[in-house]
């Protein structure tokens, strides 16, 4: 068994392809973005983010010591659902409010330290597919397969718009979503600790013009070559 590390920009389909590969090859799947989104939801719910988006870092750091971020397996889909202190929050973490605040929360060193340690422990026995922003560079630099997924900001914003629309979100604005995608790219790439960047030995997968099936087949081919 090997470790598959899938990194890349927001809304480029990392989680979709990672879930597919894990199911296809019988590996464990971990969505690290969901972990950061869950911390963001906790911060919002408990008043650690002010209405003008300032973060009470000291308060959040203290409170986070007693917070459990984890996953619960969906009995129907067999996929992990994000949990906050035992509560399934998968739907709550996917809205625009959390999306607009997750990057600054994920940039906090104490948040990254806590979640990175948890993620490393998850992959000790290999046989895992993990996606995020720093999996191939910080969490599993020893991963046998590293993939860096990207697509144009416009394509990603359109995909995000349609995804939210399908989930019943109201009052959606494409321009606002595009701005959010671009802002997240900048914050993720410029944060002080473990910024988003392509690992030197990662394979780039630009799916701007690929169908889901085409990207999945490319990923499976990479997996089979590395697994040997």
JSON list of C-alpha atoms in Angstrom, two decimals:
[
{"chain": "A", "resi": 1, "resn": "UNK", "atom": "CA", "xyz": [0.00, 0.00, 0.00]},
{"chain": "A", "resi": 2, "resn": "UNK", "atom": "CA", "xyz": [1.04, 3.59, -0.61]},
{"chain": "A", "resi": 3, "resn": "UNK", "atom": "CA", "xyz": [0.14, 7.13, 0.44]},
{"chain": "A", "resi": 4, "resn": "UNK", "atom": "CA", "xyz": [-1.60, 9.33, -2.14]},
{"chain": "A", "resi": 5, "resn": "UNK", "atom": "CA", "xyz": [-1.28, 13.07, -1.48]},
{"chain": "A", "resi": 6, "resn": "UNK", "atom": "CA", "xyz": [-3.56, 15.31, -3.55]},
{"chain": "A", "resi": 7, "resn": "UNK", "atom": "CA", "xyz": [-3.00, 19.06, -3.25]},
{"chain": "A", "resi": 8, "resn": "UNK", "atom": "CA", "xyz": [-4.27, 22.02, -5.20]},
{"chain": "A", "resi": 9, "resn": "UNK", "atom": "CA", "xyz": [-6.37, 25.15, -5.35]},
{"chain": "A", "resi": 10, "resn": "UNK", "atom": "CA", "xyz": [-9.86, 25.53, -3.88]},
{"chain": "A", "resi": 11, "resn": "UNK", "atom": "CA", "xyz": [-12.84, 24.26, -5.87]},
{"chain": "A", "resi": 12, "resn": "UNK", "atom": "CA", "xyz": [-10.73, 22.34, -8.38]},
{"chain": "A", "resi": 13, "resn": "UNK", "atom": "CA", "xyz": [-12.28, 18.96, -7.67]},
{"chain": "A", "resi": 14, "resn": "UNK", "atom": "CA", "xyz": [-9.60, 17.50, -5.37]},
{"chain": "A", "resi": 15, "resn": "UNK", "atom": "CA", "xyz": [-12.07, 15.93, -2.99]},
{"chain": "A", "resi": 16, "resn": "UNK", "atom": "CA", "xyz": [-14.23, 14.46, -5.74]},
{"chain": "A", "resi": 17, "resn": "UNK", "atom": "CA", "xyz": [-11.32, 12.69, -7.39]},
{"chain": "A", "resi": 18, "resn": "UNK", "atom": "CA", "xyz": [-9.75, 11.67, -4.08]},
{"chain": "A", "resi": 19, "resn": "UNK", "atom": "CA", "xyz": [-13.03, 10.08, -2.91]},
{"chain": "A", "resi": 20, "resn": "UNK", "atom": "CA", "xyz": [-13.38, 8.26, -6.22]},
{"chain": "A", "resi": 21, "resn": "UNK", "atom": "CA", "xyz": [-9.84, 6.87, -6.11]},
{"chain": "A", "resi": 22, "resn": "UNK", "atom": "CA", "xyz": [-10.16, 5.74, -2.49]},
{"chain": "A", "resi": 23, "resn": "UNK", "atom": "CA", "xyz": [-13.36, 3.83, -3.28]},
{"chain": "A", "resi": 24, "resn": "UNK", "atom": "CA", "xyz": [-11.86, 2.40, -6.47]},
{"chain": "A", "resi": 25, "resn": "UNK", "atom": "CA", "xyz": [-8.73, 0.99, -4.81]},
{"chain": "A", "resi": 26, "resn": "UNK", "atom": "CA", "xyz": [-10.12, 0.31, -1.33]},
{"chain": "A", "resi": 27, "resn": "UNK", "atom": "CA", "xyz": [-8.10, 2.95, 0.50]},
{"chain": "A", "resi": 28, "resn": "UNK", "atom": "CA", "xyz": [-9.11, 5.25, 3.37]},
{"chain": "A", "resi": 29, "resn": "UNK", "atom": "CA", "xyz": [-10.07, 8.79, 2.27]},
{"chain": "A", "resi": 30, "resn": "UNK", "atom": "CA", "xyz": [-9.43, 11.90, 4.35]},
{"chain": "A", "resi": 31, "resn": "UNK", "atom": "CA", "xyz": [-10.66, 15.38, 3.39]},
{"chain": "A", "resi": 32, "resn": "UNK", "atom": "CA", "xyz": [-8.33, 17.72, 5.30]},
{"chain": "A", "resi": 33, "resn": "UNK", "atom": "CA", "xyz": [-10.15, 20.77, 3.95]},
{"chain": "A", "resi": 34, "resn": "UNK", "atom": "CA", "xyz": [-13.21, 19.59, 5.87]},
{"chain": "A", "resi": 35, "resn": "UNK", "atom": "CA", "xyz": [-11.13, 19.60, 9.05]},
{"chain": "A", "resi": 36, "resn": "UNK", "atom": "CA", "xyz": [-10.17, 23.27, 8.58]},
{"chain": "A", "resi": 37, "resn": "UNK", "atom": "CA", "xyz": [-13.74, 24.12, 7.67]},
{"chain": "A", "resi": 38, "resn": "UNK", "atom": "CA", "xyz": [-14.92, 22.45, 10.89]},
{"chain": "A", "resi": 39, "resn": "UNK", "atom": "CA", "xyz": [-12.54, 24.58, 12.96]},
{"chain": "A", "resi": 40, "resn": "UNK", "atom": "CA", "xyz": [-13.87, 27.63, 11.11]},
{"chain": "A", "resi": 41, "resn": "UNK", "atom": "CA", "xyz": [-17.46, 26.64, 11.92]},
{"chain": "A", "resi": 42, "resn": "UNK", "atom": "CA", "xyz": [-16.48, 26.24, 15.58]},
{"chain": "A", "resi": 43, "resn": "UNK", "atom": "CA", "xyz": [-14.90, 29.71, 15.57]},
{"chain": "A", "resi": 44, "resn": "UNK", "atom": "CA", "xyz": [-18.02, 31.26, 14.02]},
{"chain": "A", "resi": 45, "resn": "UNK", "atom": "CA", "xyz": [-20.41, 29.52, 16.41]},
{"chain": "A", "resi": 46, "resn": "UNK", "atom": "CA", "xyz": [-18.43, 30.51, 19.48]},
{"chain": "A", "resi": 47, "resn": "UNK", "atom": "CA", "xyz": [-17.81, 34.16, 18.64]},
{"chain": "A", "resi": 48, "resn": "UNK", "atom": "CA", "xyz": [-14.09, 33.92, 17.87]},
{"chain": "A", "resi": 49, "resn": "UNK", "atom": "CA", "xyz": [-14.65, 35.73, 14.56]},
{"chain": "A", "resi": 50, "resn": "UNK", "atom": "CA", "xyz": [-16.11, 39.25, 14.76]},
{"chain": "A", "resi": 51, "resn": "UNK", "atom": "CA", "xyz": [-18.65, 40.61, 12.24]},
{"chain": "A", "resi": 52, "resn": "UNK", "atom": "CA", "xyz": [-15.81, 42.48, 10.52]},
{"chain": "A", "resi": 53, "resn": "UNK", "atom": "CA", "xyz": [-13.89, 39.17, 10.16]},
{"chain": "A", "resi": 54, "resn": "UNK", "atom": "CA", "xyz": [-11.27, 39.77, 12.88]},
{"chain": "A", "resi": 55, "resn": "UNK", "atom": "CA", "xyz": [-10.16, 36.59, 14.64]},
{"chain": "A", "resi": 56, "resn": "UNK", "atom": "CA", "xyz": [-9.76, 36.29, 18.42]},
{"chain": "A", "resi": 57, "resn": "UNK", "atom": "CA", "xyz": [-6.64, 34.13, 18.10]},
{"chain": "A", "resi": 58, "resn": "UNK", "atom": "CA", "xyz": [-5.93, 33.80, 21.83]},
{"chain": "A", "resi": 59, "resn": "UNK", "atom": "CA", "xyz": [-9.51, 32.80, 22.62]},
{"chain": "A", "resi": 60, "resn": "UNK", "atom": "CA", "xyz": [-9.65, 30.30, 19.76]},
{"chain": "A", "resi": 61, "resn": "UNK", "atom": "CA", "xyz": [-6.28, 28.80, 20.67]},
{"chain": "A", "resi": 62, "resn": "UNK", "atom": "CA", "xyz": [-7.40, 28.12, 24.26]},
{"chain": "A", "resi": 63, "resn": "UNK", "atom": "CA", "xyz": [-10.80, 26.78, 23.25]},
{"chain": "A", "resi": 64, "resn": "UNK", "atom": "CA", "xyz": [-9.37, 24.53, 20.53]},
{"chain": "A", "resi": 65, "resn": "UNK", "atom": "CA", "xyz": [-7.55, 22.39, 23.11]},
{"chain": "A", "resi": 66, "resn": "UNK", "atom": "CA", "xyz": [-10.88, 20.86, 24.13]},
{"chain": "A", "resi": 67, "resn": "UNK", "atom": "CA", "xyz": [-12.36, 20.57, 20.63]},
{"chain": "A", "resi": 68, "resn": "UNK", "atom": "CA", "xyz": [-12.60, 17.24, 18.82]},
{"chain": "A", "resi": 69, "resn": "UNK", "atom": "CA", "xyz": [-12.39, 17.40, 15.03]},
{"chain": "A", "resi": 70, "resn": "UNK", "atom": "CA", "xyz": [-13.03, 14.08, 13.36]},
{"chain": "A", "resi": 71, "resn": "UNK", "atom": "CA", "xyz": [-15.02, 11.98, 10.93]},
{"chain": "A", "resi": 72, "resn": "UNK", "atom": "CA", "xyz": [-17.93, 9.57, 11.07]},
{"chain": "A", "resi": 73, "resn": "UNK", "atom": "CA", "xyz": [-18.53, 7.03, 8.30]},
{"chain": "A", "resi": 74, "resn": "UNK", "atom": "CA", "xyz": [-21.77, 7.50, 6.36]},
{"chain": "A", "resi": 75, "resn": "UNK", "atom": "CA", "xyz": [-23.43, 4.05, 6.36]},
{"chain": "A", "resi": 76, "resn": "UNK", "atom": "CA", "xyz": [-24.94, 4.66, 2.91]},
{"chain": "A", "resi": 77, "resn": "UNK", "atom": "CA", "xyz": [-22.11, 6.27, 0.93]},
{"chain": "A", "resi": 78, "resn": "UNK", "atom": "CA", "xyz": [-19.28, 4.73, 3.00]},
{"chain": "A", "resi": 79, "resn": "UNK", "atom": "CA", "xyz": [-17.61, 8.16, 2.94]},
{"chain": "A", "resi": 80, "resn": "UNK", "atom": "CA", "xyz": [-16.45, 10.14, 5.99]},
{"chain": "A", "resi": 81, "resn": "UNK", "atom": "CA", "xyz": [-18.66, 12.95, 7.32]},
{"chain": "A", "resi": 82, "resn": "UNK", "atom": "CA", "xyz": [-17.00, 15.84, 9.17]},
{"chain": "A", "resi": 83, "resn": "UNK", "atom": "CA", "xyz": [-17.80, 15.99, 12.87]},
{"chain": "A", "resi": 84, "resn": "UNK", "atom": "CA", "xyz": [-17.44, 18.72, 15.48]},
{"chain": "A", "resi": 85, "resn": "UNK", "atom": "CA", "xyz": [-17.42, 17.30, 19.01]},
{"chain": "A", "resi": 86, "resn": "UNK", "atom": "CA", "xyz": [-19.40, 14.30, 17.77]},
{"chain": "A", "resi": 87, "resn": "UNK", "atom": "CA", "xyz": [-21.94, 16.35, 15.79]},
{"chain": "A", "resi": 88, "resn": "UNK", "atom": "CA", "xyz": [-22.09, 15.73, 12.03]},
{"chain": "A", "resi": 89, "resn": "UNK", "atom": "CA", "xyz": [-21.56, 19.16, 10.43]},
{"chain": "A", "resi": 90, "resn": "UNK", "atom": "CA", "xyz": [-20.91, 18.16, 6.81]},
{"chain": "A", "resi": 91, "resn": "UNK", "atom": "CA", "xyz": [-23.68, 20.39, 5.44]},
{"chain": "A", "resi": 92, "resn": "UNK", "atom": "CA", "xyz": [-22.92, 23.35, 7.70]},
{"chain": "A", "resi": 93, "resn": "UNK", "atom": "CA", "xyz": [-19.24, 23.56, 6.67]},
{"chain": "A", "resi": 94, "resn": "UNK", "atom": "CA", "xyz": [-19.96, 23.76, 2.93]},
{"chain": "A", "resi": 95, "resn": "UNK", "atom": "CA", "xyz": [-21.79, 27.11, 2.82]},
{"chain": "A", "resi": 96, "resn": "UNK", "atom": "CA", "xyz": [-20.43, 30.47, 1.71]},
{"chain": "A", "resi": 97, "resn": "UNK", "atom": "CA", "xyz": [-20.01, 31.83, 5.27]},
{"chain": "A", "resi": 98, "resn": "UNK", "atom": "CA", "xyz": [-17.49, 29.14, 6.15]},
{"chain": "A", "resi": 99, "resn": "UNK", "atom": "CA", "xyz": [-15.92, 29.29, 2.66]},
{"chain": "A", "resi": 100, "resn": "UNK", "atom": "CA", "xyz": [-15.25, 33.00, 3.09]},
{"chain": "A", "resi": 101, "resn": "UNK", "atom": "CA", "xyz": [-13.45, 32.57, 6.40]},
{"chain": "A", "resi": 102, "resn": "UNK", "atom": "CA", "xyz": [-11.69, 29.20, 6.16]},
{"chain": "A", "resi": 103, "resn": "UNK", "atom": "CA", "xyz": [-8.44, 30.46, 4.58]},
{"chain": "A", "resi": 104, "resn": "UNK", "atom": "CA", "xyz": [-7.54, 32.96, 7.36]},
{"chain": "A", "resi": 105, "resn": "UNK", "atom": "CA", "xyz": [-8.41, 30.34, 9.99]},
{"chain": "A", "resi": 106, "resn": "UNK", "atom": "CA", "xyz": [-6.33, 27.71, 8.17]},
{"chain": "A", "resi": 107, "resn": "UNK", "atom": "CA", "xyz": [-3.40, 30.14, 8.07]},
{"chain": "A", "resi": 108, "resn": "UNK", "atom": "CA", "xyz": [-3.14, 30.25, 11.88]},
{"chain": "A", "resi": 109, "resn": "UNK", "atom": "CA", "xyz": [-0.03, 28.27, 12.95]},
{"chain": "A", "resi": 110, "resn": "UNK", "atom": "CA", "xyz": [-1.65, 26.71, 16.03]},
{"chain": "A", "resi": 111, "resn": "UNK", "atom": "CA", "xyz": [-4.57, 25.44, 13.93]},
{"chain": "A", "resi": 112, "resn": "UNK", "atom": "CA", "xyz": [-2.22, 23.93, 11.34]},
{"chain": "A", "resi": 113, "resn": "UNK", "atom": "CA", "xyz": [-0.04, 22.32, 14.02]},
{"chain": "A", "resi": 114, "resn": "UNK", "atom": "CA", "xyz": [-3.02, 20.62, 15.67]},
{"chain": "A", "resi": 115, "resn": "UNK", "atom": "CA", "xyz": [-4.55, 19.32, 12.46]},
{"chain": "A", "resi": 116, "resn": "UNK", "atom": "CA", "xyz": [-1.26, 18.39, 10.75]},
{"chain": "A", "resi": 117, "resn": "UNK", "atom": "CA", "xyz": [-0.33, 16.17, 13.71]},
{"chain": "A", "resi": 118, "resn": "UNK", "atom": "CA", "xyz": [-3.74, 14.50, 13.52]},
{"chain": "A", "resi": 119, "resn": "UNK", "atom": "CA", "xyz": [-3.40, 13.99, 9.76]},
{"chain": "A", "resi": 120, "resn": "UNK", "atom": "CA", "xyz": [0.07, 12.46, 10.05]},
{"chain": "A", "resi": 121, "resn": "UNK", "atom": "CA", "xyz": [-1.23, 9.94, 12.57]},
{"chain": "A", "resi": 122, "resn": "UNK", "atom": "CA", "xyz": [-4.01, 8.94, 10.17]},
{"chain": "A", "resi": 123, "resn": "UNK", "atom": "CA", "xyz": [-1.50, 7.87, 7.51]},
{"chain": "A", "resi": 124, "resn": "UNK", "atom": "CA", "xyz": [0.93, 5.85, 9.61]},
{"chain": "A", "resi": 125, "resn": "UNK", "atom": "CA", "xyz": [-0.27, 2.54, 8.16]},
{"chain": "A", "resi": 126, "resn": "UNK", "atom": "CA", "xyz": [-0.47, 3.88, 4.57]},
{"chain": "A", "resi": 127, "resn": "UNK", "atom": "CA", "xyz": [-3.35, 2.81, 2.32]},
{"chain": "A", "resi": 128, "resn": "UNK", "atom": "CA", "xyz": [-4.69, 6.35, 2.44]},
{"chain": "A", "resi": 129, "resn": "UNK", "atom": "CA", "xyz": [-5.79, 9.05, -0.01]},
{"chain": "A", "resi": 130, "resn": "UNK", "atom": "CA", "xyz": [-5.63, 12.52, 1.51]},
{"chain": "A", "resi": 131, "resn": "UNK", "atom": "CA", "xyz": [-6.38, 15.83, -0.15]},
{"chain": "A", "resi": 132, "resn": "UNK", "atom": "CA", "xyz": [-5.72, 19.39, 0.94]},
{"chain": "A", "resi": 133, "resn": "UNK", "atom": "CA", "xyz": [-3.24, 22.23, 0.47]},
{"chain": "A", "resi": 134, "resn": "UNK", "atom": "CA", "xyz": [-0.02, 20.94, 2.04]},
{"chain": "A", "resi": 135, "resn": "UNK", "atom": "CA", "xyz": [-0.33, 17.15, 2.04]},
{"chain": "A", "resi": 136, "resn": "UNK", "atom": "CA", "xyz": [2.61, 16.46, -0.27]},
{"chain": "A", "resi": 137, "resn": "UNK", "atom": "CA", "xyz": [4.80, 19.19, 1.21]},
{"chain": "A", "resi": 138, "resn": "UNK", "atom": "CA", "xyz": [4.13, 19.17, 4.98]},
{"chain": "A", "resi": 139, "resn": "UNK", "atom": "CA", "xyz": [1.94, 16.24, 6.02]},
{"chain": "A", "resi": 140, "resn": "UNK", "atom": "CA", "xyz": [3.33, 13.43, 3.82]},
{"chain": "A", "resi": 141, "resn": "UNK", "atom": "CA", "xyz": [6.50, 14.62, 2.04]},
{"chain": "A", "resi": 142, "resn": "UNK", "atom": "CA", "xyz": [7.35, 10.89, 1.76]},
{"chain": "A", "resi": 143, "resn": "UNK", "atom": "CA", "xyz": [4.12, 10.06, -0.16]},
{"chain": "A", "resi": 144, "resn": "UNK", "atom": "CA", "xyz": [4.67, 7.71, -3.07]},
{"chain": "A", "resi": 145, "resn": "UNK", "atom": "CA", "xyz": [2.19, 9.59, -5.27]},
{"chain": "A", "resi": 146, "resn": "UNK", "atom": "CA", "xyz": [1.78, 13.37, -5.14]},
{"chain": "A", "resi": 147, "resn": "UNK", "atom": "CA", "xyz": [-0.69, 15.12, -7.41]},
{"chain": "A", "resi": 148, "resn": "UNK", "atom": "CA", "xyz": [-1.12, 18.90, -7.71]},
{"chain": "A", "resi": 149, "resn": "UNK", "atom": "CA", "xyz": [-4.57, 19.72, -9.09]},
{"chain": "A", "resi": 150, "resn": "UNK", "atom": "CA", "xyz": [-5.42, 23.06, -10.63]},
{"chain": "A", "resi": 151, "resn": "UNK", "atom": "CA", "xyz": [-7.86, 24.81, -12.99]},
{"chain": "A", "resi": 152, "resn": "UNK", "atom": "CA", "xyz": [-8.49, 28.42, -13.95]},
{"chain": "A", "resi": 153, "resn": "UNK", "atom": "CA", "xyz": [-10.14, 30.60, -11.29]},
{"chain": "A", "resi": 154, "resn": "UNK", "atom": "CA", "xyz": [-13.09, 31.23, -13.62]},
{"chain": "A", "resi": 155, "resn": "UNK", "atom": "CA", "xyz": [-13.71, 27.53, -14.17]},
{"chain": "A", "resi": 156, "resn": "UNK", "atom": "CA", "xyz": [-13.47, 26.85, -10.45]},
{"chain": "A", "resi": 157, "resn": "UNK", "atom": "CA", "xyz": [-15.87, 29.68, -9.59]},
{"chain": "A", "resi": 158, "resn": "UNK", "atom": "CA", "xyz": [-18.41, 28.36, -12.09]},
{"chain": "A", "resi": 159, "resn": "UNK", "atom": "CA", "xyz": [-18.14, 24.86, -10.62]},
{"chain": "A", "resi": 160, "resn": "UNK", "atom": "CA", "xyz": [-18.58, 26.27, -7.11]},
{"chain": "A", "resi": 161, "resn": "UNK", "atom": "CA", "xyz": [-21.60, 28.30, -8.23]},
{"chain": "A", "resi": 162, "resn": "UNK", "atom": "CA", "xyz": [-23.29, 25.23, -9.71]},
{"chain": "A", "resi": 163, "resn": "UNK", "atom": "CA", "xyz": [-22.43, 23.10, -6.68]},
{"chain": "A", "resi": 164, "resn": "UNK", "atom": "CA", "xyz": [-24.02, 25.59, -4.27]},
{"chain": "A", "resi": 165, "resn": "UNK", "atom": "CA", "xyz": [-27.00, 26.00, -6.57]},
{"chain": "A", "resi": 166, "resn": "UNK", "atom": "CA", "xyz": [-27.58, 22.24, -6.54]},
{"chain": "A", "resi": 167, "resn": "UNK", "atom": "CA", "xyz": [-27.46, 22.27, -2.74]},
{"chain": "A", "resi": 168, "resn": "UNK", "atom": "CA", "xyz": [-30.28, 24.84, -2.64]},
{"chain": "A", "resi": 169, "resn": "UNK", "atom": "CA", "xyz": [-28.25, 27.93, -1.73]},
{"chain": "A", "resi": 170, "resn": "UNK", "atom": "CA", "xyz": [-30.11, 31.16, -2.51]},
{"chain": "A", "resi": 171, "resn": "UNK", "atom": "CA", "xyz": [-28.99, 34.60, -3.67]},
{"chain": "A", "resi": 172, "resn": "UNK", "atom": "CA", "xyz": [-25.81, 33.34, -5.29]},
{"chain": "A", "resi": 173, "resn": "UNK", "atom": "CA", "xyz": [-23.56, 35.82, -7.10]},
{"chain": "A", "resi": 174, "resn": "UNK", "atom": "CA", "xyz": [-20.95, 34.47, -9.53]},
{"chain": "A", "resi": 175, "resn": "UNK", "atom": "CA", "xyz": [-18.70, 37.54, -9.18]},
{"chain": "A", "resi": 176, "resn": "UNK", "atom": "CA", "xyz": [-18.65, 37.18, -5.38]},
{"chain": "A", "resi": 177, "resn": "UNK", "atom": "CA", "xyz": [-17.78, 33.50, -5.69]},
{"chain": "A", "resi": 178, "resn": "UNK", "atom": "CA", "xyz": [-14.99, 34.28, -8.17]},
{"chain": "A", "resi": 179, "resn": "UNK", "atom": "CA", "xyz": [-13.62, 36.92, -5.78]},
{"chain": "A", "resi": 180, "resn": "UNK", "atom": "CA", "xyz": [-13.74, 34.39, -2.93]},
{"chain": "A", "resi": 181, "resn": "UNK", "atom": "CA", "xyz": [-11.84, 31.81, -5.03]},
{"chain": "A", "resi": 182, "resn": "UNK", "atom": "CA", "xyz": [-9.15, 34.36, -5.93]},
{"chain": "A", "resi": 183, "resn": "UNK", "atom": "CA", "xyz": [-8.83, 35.59, -2.34]},
{"chain": "A", "resi": 184, "resn": "UNK", "atom": "CA", "xyz": [-8.48, 32.02, -1.05]},
{"chain": "A", "resi": 185, "resn": "UNK", "atom": "CA", "xyz": [-5.77, 31.34, -3.66]},
{"chain": "A", "resi": 186, "resn": "UNK", "atom": "CA", "xyz": [-3.81, 34.35, -2.46]},
{"chain": "A", "resi": 187, "resn": "UNK", "atom": "CA", "xyz": [-4.16, 33.61, 1.26]},
{"chain": "A", "resi": 188, "resn": "UNK", "atom": "CA", "xyz": [-3.40, 29.91, 0.82]},
{"chain": "A", "resi": 189, "resn": "UNK", "atom": "CA", "xyz": [-0.28, 30.66, -1.25]},
{"chain": "A", "resi": 190, "resn": "UNK", "atom": "CA", "xyz": [1.06, 33.43, 1.00]},
{"chain": "A", "resi": 191, "resn": "UNK", "atom": "CA", "xyz": [0.42, 32.15, 4.52]},
{"chain": "A", "resi": 192, "resn": "UNK", "atom": "CA", "xyz": [3.46, 31.93, 6.77]},
{"chain": "A", "resi": 193, "resn": "UNK", "atom": "CA", "xyz": [3.18, 28.26, 7.72]},
{"chain": "A", "resi": 194, "resn": "UNK", "atom": "CA", "xyz": [3.02, 25.53, 5.05]},
{"chain": "A", "resi": 195, "resn": "UNK", "atom": "CA", "xyz": [1.70, 27.63, 2.16]},
{"chain": "A", "resi": 196, "resn": "UNK", "atom": "CA", "xyz": [0.03, 26.06, -0.84]},
{"chain": "A", "resi": 197, "resn": "UNK", "atom": "CA", "xyz": [2.71, 25.12, -3.34]},
{"chain": "A", "resi": 198, "resn": "UNK", "atom": "CA", "xyz": [3.47, 22.30, -5.72]},
{"chain": "A", "resi": 199, "resn": "UNK", "atom": "CA", "xyz": [5.87, 19.69, -4.31]},
{"chain": "A", "resi": 200, "resn": "UNK", "atom": "CA", "xyz": [8.92, 19.25, -6.53]},
{"chain": "A", "resi": 201, "resn": "UNK", "atom": "CA", "xyz": [8.03, 15.64, -7.26]},
{"chain": "A", "resi": 202, "resn": "UNK", "atom": "CA", "xyz": [4.29, 16.20, -7.72]},
{"chain": "A", "resi": 203, "resn": "UNK", "atom": "CA", "xyz": [2.48, 15.53, -10.99]},
{"chain": "A", "resi": 204, "resn": "UNK", "atom": "CA", "xyz": [0.40, 18.51, -12.17]},
{"chain": "A", "resi": 205, "resn": "UNK", "atom": "CA", "xyz": [-3.17, 17.73, -13.21]},
{"chain": "A", "resi": 206, "resn": "UNK", "atom": "CA", "xyz": [-4.93, 20.71, -14.83]},
{"chain": "A", "resi": 207, "resn": "UNK", "atom": "CA", "xyz": [-8.57, 19.70, -15.17]},
{"chain": "A", "resi": 208, "resn": "UNK", "atom": "CA", "xyz": [-9.89, 22.98, -16.63]},
{"chain": "A", "resi": 209, "resn": "UNK", "atom": "CA", "xyz": [-10.97, 21.14, -19.79]},
{"chain": "A", "resi": 210, "resn": "UNK", "atom": "CA", "xyz": [-11.34, 17.57, -18.52]},
{"chain": "A", "resi": 211, "resn": "UNK", "atom": "CA", "xyz": [-14.48, 15.65, -17.71]},
{"chain": "A", "resi": 212, "resn": "UNK", "atom": "CA", "xyz": [-14.72, 13.98, -14.30]},
{"chain": "A", "resi": 213, "resn": "UNK", "atom": "CA", "xyz": [-14.23, 10.58, -15.94]},
{"chain": "A", "resi": 214, "resn": "UNK", "atom": "CA", "xyz": [-11.14, 11.78, -17.84]},
{"chain": "A", "resi": 215, "resn": "UNK", "atom": "CA", "xyz": [-9.49, 13.16, -14.70]},
{"chain": "A", "resi": 216, "resn": "UNK", "atom": "CA", "xyz": [-10.35, 10.02, -12.73]},
{"chain": "A", "resi": 217, "resn": "UNK", "atom": "CA", "xyz": [-8.79, 7.76, -15.33]},
{"chain": "A", "resi": 218, "resn": "UNK", "atom": "CA", "xyz": [-5.61, 9.89, -15.36]},
{"chain": "A", "resi": 219, "resn": "UNK", "atom": "CA", "xyz": [-5.44, 9.67, -11.57]},
{"chain": "A", "resi": 220, "resn": "UNK", "atom": "CA", "xyz": [-5.97, 5.89, -11.60]},
{"chain": "A", "resi": 221, "resn": "UNK", "atom": "CA", "xyz": [-3.20, 5.48, -14.17]},
{"chain": "A", "resi": 222, "resn": "UNK", "atom": "CA", "xyz": [-0.82, 7.49, -11.95]},
{"chain": "A", "resi": 223, "resn": "UNK", "atom": "CA", "xyz": [-1.79, 5.37, -8.96]},
{"chain": "A", "resi": 224, "resn": "UNK", "atom": "CA", "xyz": [-1.20, 2.07, -10.75]},
{"chain": "A", "resi": 225, "resn": "UNK", "atom": "CA", "xyz": [2.22, 3.26, -11.99]},
{"chain": "A", "resi": 226, "resn": "UNK", "atom": "CA", "xyz": [3.35, 4.30, -8.50]},
{"chain": "A", "resi": 227, "resn": "UNK", "atom": "CA", "xyz": [1.88, 1.34, -6.69]},
{"chain": "A", "resi": 228, "resn": "UNK", "atom": "CA", "xyz": [3.88, -0.95, -8.93]}
]
